[in-house]
Tab-separated table of C-alpha atoms in Angstrom:
chain	number	residue	atom	x	y	z
A	1	PRO	CA	268.054	94.925	98.368
A	2	ALA	CA	269.064	91.745	100.358
A	3	ALA	CA	267.518	88.387	99.301
A	4	ARG	CA	265.106	86.959	101.679
A	5	GLY	CA	263.560	83.671	102.596
A	6	HIS	CA	259.736	83.999	102.713
A	7	TYR	CA	257.023	82.055	104.728
A	8	ARG	CA	253.302	82.340	104.741
A	9	MET	CA	251.243	80.348	107.242
A	10	ALA	CA	247.900	80.620	105.347
A	11	GLU	CA	246.205	82.708	102.690
A	12	GLY	CA	245.397	86.082	104.150
A	13	SER	CA	248.043	85.633	107.018
A	14	PRO	CA	251.037	87.822	107.388
A	15	GLY	CA	254.123	86.952	105.546
A	16	PHE	CA	257.229	86.177	107.576
A	17	PHE	CA	260.812	86.435	106.104
A	18	PHE	CA	264.377	86.856	106.875
A	19	TYR	CA	266.964	89.361	105.244
A	20	SER	CA	269.897	87.520	104.042
A	21	ASN	CA	272.323	90.547	105.040
A	22	GLU	CA	271.101	90.273	108.786
A	23	ARG	CA	273.053	87.044	109.774
A	24	LEU	CA	275.136	88.900	112.564
A	25	GLU	CA	272.005	89.918	114.361
A	26	PRO	CA	270.280	87.660	117.068
A	27	PRO	CA	267.660	85.325	115.518
A	28	HIS	CA	264.538	87.305	114.285
A	29	VAL	CA	261.721	87.409	111.853
A	30	HIS	CA	260.309	90.080	109.773
A	31	VAL	CA	256.435	90.165	109.469
A	32	GLU	CA	254.499	92.081	106.737
A	33	LYS	CA	250.766	92.551	106.207
A	34	GLY	CA	249.522	94.987	103.636
A	35	ASP	CA	251.642	98.158	104.077
A	36	GLY	CA	252.774	97.281	107.546
A	37	GLU	CA	255.836	95.500	108.864
A	38	ALA	CA	257.224	94.385	112.175
A	39	LYS	CA	260.370	92.554	113.338
A	40	PHE	CA	260.254	90.123	116.146
A	41	TRP	CA	263.243	88.843	118.210
A	42	LEU	CA	262.853	85.107	118.613
A	43	ASP	CA	264.412	84.440	121.967
A	44	PRO	CA	262.534	85.677	123.716
A	45	VAL	CA	259.583	86.587	121.469
A	46	GLN	CA	259.389	90.408	121.532
A	47	VAL	CA	258.714	93.295	119.208
A	48	ALA	CA	261.882	94.976	117.834
A	49	TYR	CA	259.868	97.468	115.799
A	50	SER	CA	256.459	97.883	114.261
A	51	HIS	CA	255.431	100.215	111.406
A	52	ARG	CA	251.997	100.731	109.925
A	53	LEU	CA	250.448	97.551	111.450
A	54	THR	CA	247.056	97.955	113.419
A	55	PRO	CA	247.123	96.782	117.055
A	56	ALA	CA	245.145	93.766	115.988
A	57	GLU	CA	247.466	92.800	113.203
A	58	LEU	CA	250.573	93.264	115.447
A	59	ARG	CA	248.812	91.220	118.193
A	60	ARG	CA	248.087	88.491	115.614
A	61	ALA	CA	251.622	88.433	114.237
A	62	ARG	CA	252.951	88.141	117.788
A	63	GLU	CA	250.696	85.150	118.465
A	64	LEU	CA	251.820	83.503	115.297
A	65	VAL	CA	255.530	84.150	116.032
A	66	PHE	CA	255.004	82.740	119.653
A	67	GLN	CA	253.281	79.646	118.400
A	68	HIS	CA	255.871	79.037	115.685
A	69	GLN	CA	258.937	80.093	117.636
A	70	ALA	CA	260.719	76.746	117.206
A	71	MET	CA	259.963	76.592	113.551
A	72	PHE	CA	261.287	80.172	112.889
A	73	LYS	CA	264.509	79.465	114.886
A	74	GLU	CA	265.114	76.391	112.946
A	75	ARG	CA	264.475	78.185	109.502
A	76	TRP	CA	266.722	80.869	110.732
A	77	ASN	CA	269.414	78.456	111.359
A	78	GLU	CA	268.793	76.792	108.042
A	79	HIS	CA	268.776	80.054	106.216
A	80	PHE	CA	271.998	81.299	107.679
A	81	ARG	CA	273.632	77.737	107.870
A	82	ARG	CA	274.284	77.882	111.589
């Protein structure tokens, strides 16, 4: 499996991460909560896919990605040295 940079906003919040082997894709962030995962494009913020997240978890993840979009883009660039 690819290495990943991992970020958590607060205890109980979803985990956010990047897969190191996805540098050729447009900027995006993966989100995990329990058994669920989603992928969000960062510009503009939109769901690429979602698997096993409840509607409420997906909505909250989208809110967090939108609120922290600039930080995720900065971390993406740092992670992939762009």
